XYZ file of C-alpha atoms in Angstrom:
689
model
C 130.528 98.303 93.002
C 129.979 97.275 89.064
C 128.891 93.413 88.538
C 130.920 90.758 86.746
C 130.306 87.305 86.504
C 131.806 85.076 89.243
C 134.436 83.229 87.805
C 136.672 80.614 89.840
C 138.710 79.609 86.631
C 141.746 77.072 86.241
C 145.257 77.440 84.667
C 146.256 74.053 84.660
C 149.930 74.205 83.185
C 150.817 76.569 86.379
C 148.687 74.996 89.003
C 147.133 77.812 89.928
C 143.584 79.092 90.210
C 141.933 82.522 89.944
C 138.802 83.482 92.340
C 137.042 86.861 91.076
C 134.431 89.217 92.331
C 133.630 92.359 91.650
C 136.092 94.042 93.125
C 138.852 91.559 94.495
C 140.653 88.689 93.416
C 142.080 85.856 95.332
C 144.639 83.251 93.272
C 145.806 79.568 95.373
C 148.537 77.646 93.560
C 150.564 74.362 94.411
C 154.194 74.661 95.261
C 156.744 71.724 94.140
C 155.365 69.792 97.184
C 151.748 70.357 96.570
C 151.037 71.921 99.271
C 148.073 74.540 98.223
C 149.464 78.300 99.185
C 147.942 81.212 98.765
C 149.579 83.698 95.620
C 147.300 86.655 95.863
C 144.186 88.160 97.750
C 143.583 91.716 97.272
C 142.475 94.164 94.219
C 141.403 92.959 91.197
C 143.546 90.930 88.772
C 143.364 89.416 85.008
C 143.776 85.775 84.747
C 147.067 87.065 82.905
C 148.098 89.149 85.858
C 147.531 86.340 87.617
C 149.493 83.825 85.532
C 152.522 86.003 86.181
C 152.532 85.784 89.983
C 155.605 84.946 91.520
C 155.399 82.656 94.782
C 157.081 84.181 97.934
C 160.553 81.757 98.783
C 159.693 78.780 101.484
C 163.283 77.746 102.211
C 163.957 79.336 106.292
C 167.056 80.674 106.968
C 168.127 78.902 109.496
C 167.457 75.424 110.609
C 165.023 76.713 113.607
C 162.840 77.832 110.479
C 159.682 77.342 109.019
C 160.221 75.456 105.254
C 157.081 77.161 104.909
C 156.592 80.706 104.035
C 152.955 81.518 106.093
C 150.724 81.280 103.046
C 149.497 77.737 103.194
C 145.915 76.960 102.653
C 145.223 74.587 105.362
C 148.462 74.916 107.662
C 148.981 70.639 108.569
C 151.934 69.157 110.987
C 154.202 67.363 108.196
C 157.496 68.338 108.041
C 159.134 71.580 109.062
C 155.858 73.712 109.398
C 155.860 75.422 112.601
C 153.380 77.834 112.045
C 149.798 77.711 114.045
C 148.654 74.243 112.796
C 145.073 74.571 110.951
C 144.845 70.481 110.523
C 145.660 68.111 112.861
C 144.795 64.248 112.514
C 146.425 60.679 114.855
C 146.485 57.837 112.167
C 146.701 54.477 113.888
C 150.360 54.011 115.465
C 150.488 57.518 116.191
C 151.660 58.766 112.640
C 150.591 62.824 112.231
C 150.615 65.202 109.659
C 149.099 65.305 106.073
C 151.494 65.160 102.942
C 149.708 66.800 100.402
C 149.621 65.035 97.384
C 146.934 66.810 94.883
C 144.380 64.887 93.688
C 142.372 66.947 90.925
C 139.473 70.457 90.729
C 135.919 70.870 89.835
C 135.202 74.375 89.235
C 131.319 75.238 88.771
C 130.784 78.434 88.176
C 131.981 80.422 91.527
C 132.604 77.076 93.576
C 136.065 75.364 93.351
C 136.819 72.216 94.709
C 140.434 71.246 94.833
C 141.271 67.576 96.154
C 144.102 66.351 98.587
C 145.180 62.860 99.287
C 147.681 61.750 101.711
C 150.834 60.764 100.461
C 150.885 57.707 103.063
C 147.484 56.974 104.097
C 144.002 56.724 102.681
C 142.639 60.027 103.710
C 141.313 62.702 101.595
C 140.917 66.190 101.765
C 138.701 68.996 99.630
C 139.108 72.534 100.212
C 135.863 74.469 98.849
C 136.140 78.073 97.737
C 132.606 79.510 96.916
C 131.997 83.166 94.901
C 128.785 85.222 94.480
C 127.589 87.649 92.035
C 127.542 91.214 93.434
C 129.555 89.922 96.533
C 133.114 90.303 97.470
C 132.793 87.889 100.140
C 134.593 84.461 99.650
C 133.329 81.670 101.418
C 135.956 78.734 102.224
C 135.439 75.442 104.376
C 137.458 71.848 104.267
C 135.834 68.418 103.761
C 137.359 65.081 105.117
C 137.010 61.758 103.942
C 139.035 58.410 105.585
C 139.428 55.269 105.221
C 140.910 54.099 108.285
C 139.624 55.545 111.432
C 141.622 58.703 112.220
C 141.280 61.147 115.672
C 140.778 64.157 114.323
C 142.476 67.191 117.086
C 142.198 70.074 115.151
C 140.052 70.768 111.336
C 139.940 74.724 110.392
C 137.913 75.516 107.859
C 140.545 77.575 106.221
C 143.485 79.990 106.669
C 143.967 82.852 105.388
C 146.810 84.864 104.654
C 147.236 88.551 104.277
C 150.466 90.099 101.916
C 153.479 91.635 103.918
C 152.661 94.781 105.571
C 155.139 97.351 107.272
C 153.192 96.742 110.689
C 149.789 95.318 111.219
C 146.448 95.680 113.372
C 143.661 93.716 114.731
C 140.943 94.603 115.263
C 137.749 92.256 116.581
C 135.497 92.471 119.821
C 135.340 91.605 123.310
C 132.946 91.553 126.368
C 131.008 90.346 128.857
C 126.542 89.686 129.277
C 124.987 93.275 128.633
C 128.718 94.311 127.072
C 128.792 92.843 123.687
C 130.706 94.307 120.820
C 133.491 96.399 122.272
C 135.400 97.538 119.811
C 139.355 97.034 120.021
C 142.321 97.866 117.558
C 145.735 96.167 119.432
C 148.973 95.528 117.247
C 148.916 91.467 117.203
C 152.249 90.241 118.682
C 155.190 88.518 117.162
C 153.695 84.869 117.607
C 150.121 83.837 118.620
C 147.234 85.782 119.053
C 143.957 83.695 120.017
C 140.368 84.659 119.770
C 138.006 82.176 121.060
C 134.977 81.355 122.735
C 134.498 78.296 124.783
C 130.780 78.185 126.254
C 129.024 76.551 123.703
C 127.722 79.709 121.950
C 129.963 82.186 119.859
C 129.882 84.030 122.670
C 129.270 87.336 124.432
C 133.368 87.270 125.398
C 134.225 87.353 121.559
C 133.025 87.082 118.386
C 134.040 85.280 115.840
C 135.307 87.606 113.170
C 138.181 89.329 112.880
C 139.895 92.313 110.731
C 143.176 93.103 109.911
C 145.464 96.084 108.283
C 148.988 98.103 108.072
C 147.917 99.693 111.141
C 146.724 102.865 108.536
C 143.737 102.120 107.199
C 140.835 104.756 108.695
C 136.576 104.191 107.954
C 136.620 105.744 104.743
C 140.352 104.605 103.531
C 143.064 102.194 103.543
C 143.306 98.363 102.887
C 141.246 95.748 105.094
C 141.629 92.037 105.222
C 138.662 90.242 107.164
C 136.774 87.127 108.402
C 133.355 85.646 110.011
C 132.987 82.452 110.810
C 129.407 81.120 110.109
C 128.873 78.873 113.628
C 127.551 78.713 116.589
C 129.330 76.933 118.736
C 132.379 76.975 120.662
C 135.033 78.713 117.968
C 138.949 79.510 117.710
C 140.896 81.628 115.500
C 144.486 81.937 115.397
C 146.255 85.108 114.502
C 149.684 84.193 113.137
C 152.562 87.160 112.886
C 155.634 85.504 111.849
C 159.379 86.795 113.061
C 159.680 87.260 108.776
C 156.913 90.169 108.798
C 154.143 87.342 107.329
C 150.656 87.616 109.107
C 147.476 85.624 108.552
C 145.177 83.915 110.697
C 143.232 79.990 110.804
C 140.529 79.333 112.277
C 137.548 76.833 112.911
C 134.686 75.587 115.150
C 135.804 74.182 118.538
C 138.259 74.915 120.986
C 141.240 73.252 122.072
C 140.997 69.864 123.426
C 137.961 68.732 121.440
C 139.071 65.884 119.850
C 136.963 63.493 118.140
C 137.334 60.277 115.932
C 136.501 59.796 112.414
C 135.155 56.349 111.572
C 135.818 55.219 107.960
C 133.719 55.901 105.689
C 132.885 58.757 107.723
C 132.519 61.975 106.359
C 133.788 65.584 108.378
C 132.540 68.634 106.869
C 133.692 71.882 109.141
C 131.523 75.707 109.024
C 131.975 77.995 106.208
C 134.780 81.172 107.522
C 134.639 83.441 104.871
C 137.193 86.045 104.079
C 136.767 89.621 102.602
C 139.006 92.068 101.175
C 138.173 95.791 100.845
C 140.321 98.774 99.497
C 137.583 101.181 101.012
C 138.874 101.096 105.332
C 136.702 99.702 107.489
C 133.603 101.443 106.622
C 133.723 99.809 103.179
C 134.654 96.586 104.855
C 131.832 96.724 106.546
C 129.189 97.865 103.640
C 130.684 94.861 101.991
C 130.060 92.513 104.761
C 126.329 93.717 105.276
C 125.368 93.716 101.674
C 126.615 89.310 101.448
C 125.148 88.553 104.950
C 121.603 90.316 103.482
C 121.810 89.004 99.853
C 123.774 85.312 100.351
C 122.789 84.612 104.107
C 119.601 85.980 105.785
C 116.735 83.620 104.945
C 114.277 86.349 104.211
C 116.689 89.729 103.504
C 113.829 92.308 101.751
C 111.262 91.936 104.978
C 111.264 94.935 106.695
C 112.012 93.547 110.352
C 108.554 94.631 112.234
C 108.434 97.136 115.254
C 108.312 94.296 117.957
C 106.719 94.829 121.602
C 108.339 92.888 124.329
C 106.485 92.650 127.843
C 109.404 91.728 129.634
C 110.384 94.423 131.312
C 106.881 95.361 131.754
C 105.963 92.254 133.986
C 109.064 89.738 134.012
C 108.028 86.140 135.643
C 104.382 87.967 136.542
C 102.867 87.064 133.544
C 99.247 86.848 132.904
C 96.630 86.702 130.243
C 94.960 90.268 131.653
C 98.405 92.646 131.794
C 99.625 90.588 128.298
C 95.984 91.932 126.939
C 96.218 95.529 128.670
C 99.941 95.821 126.969
C 98.609 94.726 124.276
C 96.315 97.615 123.526
C 98.798 100.198 124.416
C 101.905 98.314 122.083
C 98.769 98.726 118.848
C 97.944 102.528 120.178
C 101.904 103.192 119.864
C 102.019 101.215 116.625
C 103.630 98.226 117.075
C 103.791 95.432 114.887
C 104.095 92.221 116.650
C 103.498 92.078 120.534
C 105.729 88.922 122.062
C 104.893 87.407 125.378
C 108.445 86.951 127.051
C 108.939 84.151 129.565
C 106.854 82.855 132.252
C 104.206 82.094 130.244
C 104.248 78.159 130.642
C 104.646 75.053 133.067
C 105.521 75.732 136.176
C 107.439 78.582 135.379
C 106.486 81.314 138.040
C 110.372 82.453 138.400
C 114.126 80.905 137.236
C 113.682 77.615 138.815
C 111.138 75.841 137.260
C 109.322 74.681 134.267
C 111.947 74.901 131.513
C 110.681 71.939 129.516
C 107.600 71.807 129.919
C 105.843 74.091 127.376
C 102.102 74.121 127.312
C 100.601 77.402 128.452
C 100.262 77.663 132.637
C 96.559 77.133 133.088
C 96.640 79.848 136.502
C 97.844 82.544 134.491
C 96.378 81.965 131.240
C 92.565 79.988 132.218
C 91.966 79.707 128.760
C 94.955 78.904 126.643
C 97.260 81.565 124.765
C 94.087 81.484 122.209
C 92.144 84.510 123.739
C 95.108 86.989 123.713
C 96.616 85.527 120.260
C 93.036 86.597 119.034
C 92.867 89.552 120.238
C 96.684 90.664 119.410
C 95.738 89.423 115.927
C 92.784 91.376 115.796
C 94.172 94.409 117.075
C 96.674 94.237 114.046
C 99.451 93.142 115.028
C 101.446 89.564 114.889
C 102.444 87.283 117.722
C 105.257 85.613 119.367
C 106.296 83.600 122.091
C 109.841 83.355 123.931
C 111.422 80.463 123.884
C 114.198 77.925 125.118
C 114.262 74.713 123.848
C 117.645 73.253 124.792
C 117.374 73.898 128.164
C 115.251 72.217 131.055
C 115.054 72.903 134.842
C 115.164 69.800 137.429
C 112.408 70.859 138.696
C 110.347 70.156 135.445
C 108.062 67.340 134.434
C 110.136 66.347 131.315
C 113.036 66.610 133.444
C 111.684 63.953 136.060
C 110.979 62.178 133.127
C 114.021 61.938 131.838
C 116.812 63.098 133.719
C 120.045 61.520 131.239
C 118.518 63.418 128.499
C 121.239 66.224 129.982
C 124.389 66.741 129.093
C 126.116 65.174 131.712
C 129.039 63.222 133.053
C 128.146 60.060 134.772
C 129.134 60.194 138.249
C 129.767 63.884 138.663
C 127.850 66.730 140.373
C 125.382 68.141 137.227
C 126.429 71.522 137.022
C 123.329 73.793 136.976
C 123.713 78.314 135.826
C 120.983 79.788 136.318
C 119.256 77.321 137.733
C 119.106 75.102 134.801
C 120.753 72.355 132.508
C 121.273 71.888 128.895
C 119.338 69.520 127.024
C 121.474 67.133 124.825
C 120.408 67.565 121.647
C 123.458 65.621 120.066
C 121.352 62.632 121.177
C 119.024 62.220 118.223
C 115.368 61.105 120.189
C 116.089 64.811 122.461
C 116.722 66.544 119.337
C 113.295 64.898 117.565
C 111.758 65.995 121.040
C 112.012 68.845 120.626
C 111.264 69.433 117.268
C 107.912 68.027 117.632
C 106.846 70.388 120.429
C 108.001 73.415 118.461
C 106.262 72.012 115.590
C 102.851 71.547 117.759
C 103.171 74.784 119.524
C 103.756 76.716 116.394
C 101.112 74.850 114.072
C 98.281 74.822 117.192
C 98.293 78.696 118.309
C 98.944 80.536 115.258
C 102.258 81.943 116.289
C 103.998 84.096 114.292
C 107.514 84.622 115.939
C 109.833 82.816 117.573
C 112.499 84.313 120.342
C 114.610 80.975 120.738
C 116.883 81.719 123.383
C 120.085 80.251 125.358
C 120.670 81.515 128.957
C 123.611 79.387 129.895
C 127.190 78.068 128.120
C 127.744 74.555 127.774
C 128.786 71.837 130.165
C 130.113 68.397 130.638
C 129.671 68.120 127.066
C 130.611 63.877 127.399
C 134.600 62.377 126.035
C 133.855 62.894 122.793
C 134.453 66.645 121.275
C 132.064 65.863 118.353
C 129.309 66.248 120.618
C 130.006 69.930 120.899
C 129.482 70.198 117.281
C 126.867 67.754 117.008
C 124.315 69.458 119.631
C 124.915 73.192 117.053
C 124.260 70.957 113.836
C 121.143 69.660 115.128
C 119.452 73.491 116.746
C 120.332 74.458 112.787
C 118.780 71.184 111.753
C 115.240 72.011 113.816
C 115.538 75.990 113.146
C 115.920 74.576 109.380
C 112.776 72.415 109.697
C 110.780 74.644 111.369
C 110.969 77.013 109.002
C 109.972 74.400 106.395
C 107.050 73.731 108.236
C 105.619 76.623 108.706
C 106.781 78.992 106.187
C 105.446 82.038 107.518
C 107.165 81.858 110.983
C 109.713 84.297 111.603
C 112.257 84.330 114.725
C 114.884 85.924 116.561
C 117.990 84.194 117.790
C 118.965 84.941 121.515
C 121.759 84.073 123.952
C 121.282 86.022 127.390
C 121.356 88.731 124.592
C 124.337 88.588 121.591
C 125.790 85.481 122.623
C 124.571 83.707 119.420
C 125.641 86.787 117.165
C 127.326 84.982 113.785
C 126.906 84.141 110.622
C 125.457 80.541 111.496
C 122.510 81.657 113.229
C 121.474 84.146 110.787
C 121.491 82.088 108.485
C 118.195 80.747 110.353
C 116.430 83.364 112.151
C 115.267 87.313 110.646
C 117.563 89.339 113.268
C 119.451 88.419 116.751
C 119.256 90.121 120.554
C 122.042 92.235 120.000
C 121.939 92.412 123.849
C 120.510 92.165 127.216
C 121.381 96.007 128.106
C 119.177 98.304 126.778
C 120.547 100.996 128.411
C 120.725 103.776 124.811
C 124.206 105.205 126.005
C 125.611 101.770 126.793
C 124.133 100.377 123.396
C 125.670 103.095 121.078
C 129.149 101.434 121.533
C 127.306 98.147 121.186
C 125.680 98.691 117.753
C 128.722 100.394 116.813
C 131.125 97.010 117.473
C 128.294 94.842 116.329
C 127.635 97.127 112.501
C 131.703 96.372 112.002
C 130.324 92.706 110.148
C 126.474 92.610 110.848
C 124.009 94.821 109.172
C 121.221 97.186 110.896
C 118.313 95.259 109.599
C 119.180 92.133 112.176
C 119.928 94.430 114.653
C 116.954 93.976 117.472
C 117.441 97.183 119.790
C 114.118 98.261 122.032
C 113.253 101.860 124.014
C 113.044 100.865 127.518
C 111.924 102.219 130.984
C 114.248 105.550 132.317
C 115.611 104.779 134.927
C 117.385 102.308 132.727
C 116.040 98.688 135.041
C 120.150 97.635 134.691
C 121.594 100.795 135.227
C 119.458 103.061 136.240
C 120.694 105.715 134.245
C 118.166 108.557 133.052
C 117.596 109.476 129.435
C 115.266 110.770 127.437
C 112.784 109.446 125.657
C 113.753 110.682 122.304
C 117.087 109.667 122.917
C 116.298 106.094 123.239
C 114.277 106.228 119.927
C 117.053 107.402 118.136
C 119.450 105.194 119.171
C 117.176 102.554 119.263
C 116.071 103.708 115.367
C 119.612 102.365 114.245
C 118.115 98.817 113.998
C 115.889 96.750 114.350
C 113.095 99.116 116.433
C 111.795 97.531 119.380
C 109.585 98.880 122.736
C 109.856 97.203 125.336
C 109.203 99.177 128.487
C 106.154 98.900 131.016
C 103.582 101.004 128.777
C 101.057 100.711 131.488
C 103.284 103.126 133.596
C 104.329 104.877 130.589
C 102.004 108.781 130.836
C 99.660 109.860 127.810
C 102.492 112.358 126.917
C 104.893 109.782 126.602
C 102.503 107.347 124.992
C 101.779 110.070 122.614
C 105.800 111.194 121.332
C 106.006 107.146 121.208
C 103.425 107.233 119.054
C 104.941 109.844 116.916
C 108.275 108.585 117.252
C 107.359 105.140 115.455
C 105.358 106.931 112.944
C 108.916 108.869 112.330
C 110.679 105.186 112.230
C 108.422 103.680 110.299
C 109.418 106.069 107.733
C 112.895 106.054 107.230
C 112.502 102.179 107.914
C 113.428 101.203 104.270
C 116.590 103.459 104.496
C 117.866 102.223 107.577
C 117.324 98.934 106.917
C 117.938 98.262 104.060
C 120.032 101.356 103.006
C 123.949 101.618 103.176
C 125.445 102.106 106.669
C 127.831 105.033 107.346
C 129.348 105.057 110.966
C 130.215 108.831 111.657
C 132.053 110.642 114.472
C 128.307 111.485 117.092
C 126.316 108.970 115.512
C 125.547 106.591 112.325
C 123.809 107.556 108.703
C 122.324 104.997 106.155
C 121.643 106.157 102.540
C 118.891 104.312 100.365
C 117.483 105.338 96.691
C 117.507 109.290 97.151
C 117.159 109.412 101.076
C 119.333 109.806 103.970
C 118.780 109.248 107.168
C 121.161 110.749 110.237
C 121.091 109.609 114.005
C 123.254 111.714 116.068
C 123.572 111.722 119.675
C 125.685 112.528 122.824
C 126.329 111.474 126.038
C 127.293 113.565 129.116
C 129.593 116.398 127.989
C 131.828 118.416 129.787
C 131.743 122.324 130.147
C 133.240 123.916 127.779
C 133.911 121.366 124.985
C 133.874 122.049 121.370
C 130.514 122.040 119.695
C 131.375 119.361 116.765
C 129.302 119.448 113.812
C 128.264 115.993 111.984
C 129.669 115.501 108.757
C 128.148 113.332 106.642
C 129.326 110.946 104.047
C 129.347 109.225 100.762
C 126.867 112.242 99.216
C 127.091 113.103 96.018
C 129.255 116.256 96.014
C 127.277 117.693 93.669
C 124.160 116.810 94.508
C 121.431 119.170 96.762
C 120.047 117.606 99.484
C 116.832 119.201 100.967
C 116.067 119.017 104.883
C 112.759 116.955 104.606
C 111.502 118.359 108.216
C 112.965 121.840 107.724
C 112.797 122.041 104.178
C 116.739 123.489 104.105
C 118.379 122.855 100.950
C 122.465 121.865 101.555
C 124.931 121.134 98.843
C 126.706 117.162 99.671
C 130.385 119.221 99.218
C 129.589 121.511 102.016
C 127.822 118.935 104.221
C 130.849 116.234 103.979
C 132.884 119.813 104.635
C 131.424 121.406 106.744
C 129.077 119.106 108.590
C 125.461 119.195 110.024
C 125.506 122.148 113.511
C 122.541 119.940 114.776
C 122.240 122.052 117.873
C 122.636 119.285 120.559
C 123.212 121.490 123.481
C 120.065 121.093 125.590
C 122.051 119.379 127.821
C 123.151 115.413 128.497
C 121.935 112.812 126.438
C 120.553 115.228 123.189
C 120.109 113.372 120.010
C 118.911 114.214 116.686
C 117.478 112.946 113.664
C 117.670 114.444 110.264
C 116.318 113.062 106.910
C 117.396 114.228 103.564
C 116.130 113.870 100.058
C 118.248 114.176 96.819
C 116.998 116.750 94.555
C 117.774 116.595 90.695
């Protein structure tokens, strides 16, 4: 990807604007009624070429058709518009819909702002666009301002249009708890396909990103248009495929029914909804997303993610100072760099029925507080981390007994308990302030290097004002932002019962995310493949745990578990106290191997292969290959690396064998994975010459 200066340029006479990225262009223009329309999103255009674009006709074929072409930048309800609305507002008296009147624009480097007013009411809408040097991602968001009280029924961040294609294919993920990121590729219906999360988090069951192509894209070839929403609460993306052949989507925070009042003089700013065009297939789109997330989303992108040991699967709620000290010593011996104490260290937390909200060390389990354990972990050369669930409270807790009104609830109705807990109402400033204060004290007083921030149930009884769903998430963001500002050395892992808060909004405030509570290596292959469509390996926490697996009961070799987890930010979560000396020695060897390949895995370019994954960085290439259960007599398919220099020569760092790049990509590597079920291999190549 060659770098160009990102520009948002204006053609005042034609009333159109060109946004340029290194490999793509985006052109927005105004029609005769001042409605903003997408004129082009795709391959790079010059200013002269952009000026030559002709907008498609807007008149419908009949009086039952929409008068628009399905390419508006934010669809309203005014006039004969029958596409999915992006912006729905009700003015005093019941008047709905925005009749666009262009007010002006601002261009500052890569940031374009288009300003509009409604022709009847003192109501303002700003459409924002931003591009960055070296990134093909375009960020968009919307700002509302009103001089009179209005009811906002829906306010998406942006609507995105793709060219008219012969056919379309939609890519997204589905799943559930411990089954996140299951990749789906389907033909979108003519009509509306709604992807949504209604649980107050981005979700296990879906995730706020999508891709559209013409049905002919592959990992390596074809045009792909994609979008990802930077939001960690409820969300909705509606894909529309019109009868005339046009397709696109609109999306943003919230779900249906979450209306709220916008007071006179108030401002509403949506989260960012980013879009990306790639001419290089799904793999090219993914690598472009990975690059953007690393350079323009993550707070500390260039830090190697440490090898974590987390004690949860070893001891569960039976955590105490003695077993944590024993585990810490073993973790240090196998090469862990960060030791994390999970749930059960605080208050009356001896199970999941009590203690949430009482964030001080349990004196029966830690008689001297946390200091002796933290000191020993630091002496062993590791950093120290704690599991916390700041947004939650058990009814059986001192906090709840003192402040029963601090939770989301509907007066006069039962309070829904999920996992025996309730959710603190962080939309209330006094509640959010209390959470911020105890986190600040915990981190500052105990030399905490790392927090695993969890969220283990969905939101319910959030209240009559729909903005509380938004305000809760914004409070979480504000607390994390302040905590990191106050403690610059603190690192954070985002978690919500596994991958329930995997999104660009959370990644802007955390260093990695917990991918799934399912640590079964065989299941993780598919989970991690779906995760990698948009999110980079460096943020994908992946543990090696016990066999049989605690969740699935599946028995797999230790090397297989390691090779799968090495594809992300490696962690250990097994009961090291029960591992044999041989297993501990093998683990130490494999951790050392991971530390050698970590710069390539975490900072290189990822290529999804048939039967594995490849990372390329500098002159090194790392291939991780695996296979699950196989049928007798099935073909042994060589694994074909990708993205190599066809004229280059590559030396196997472990065997010394020399390979030609063109031969590897054409004939593949015969890895000899015939050692039974759950065989795996790691290949390290270095380019010579």
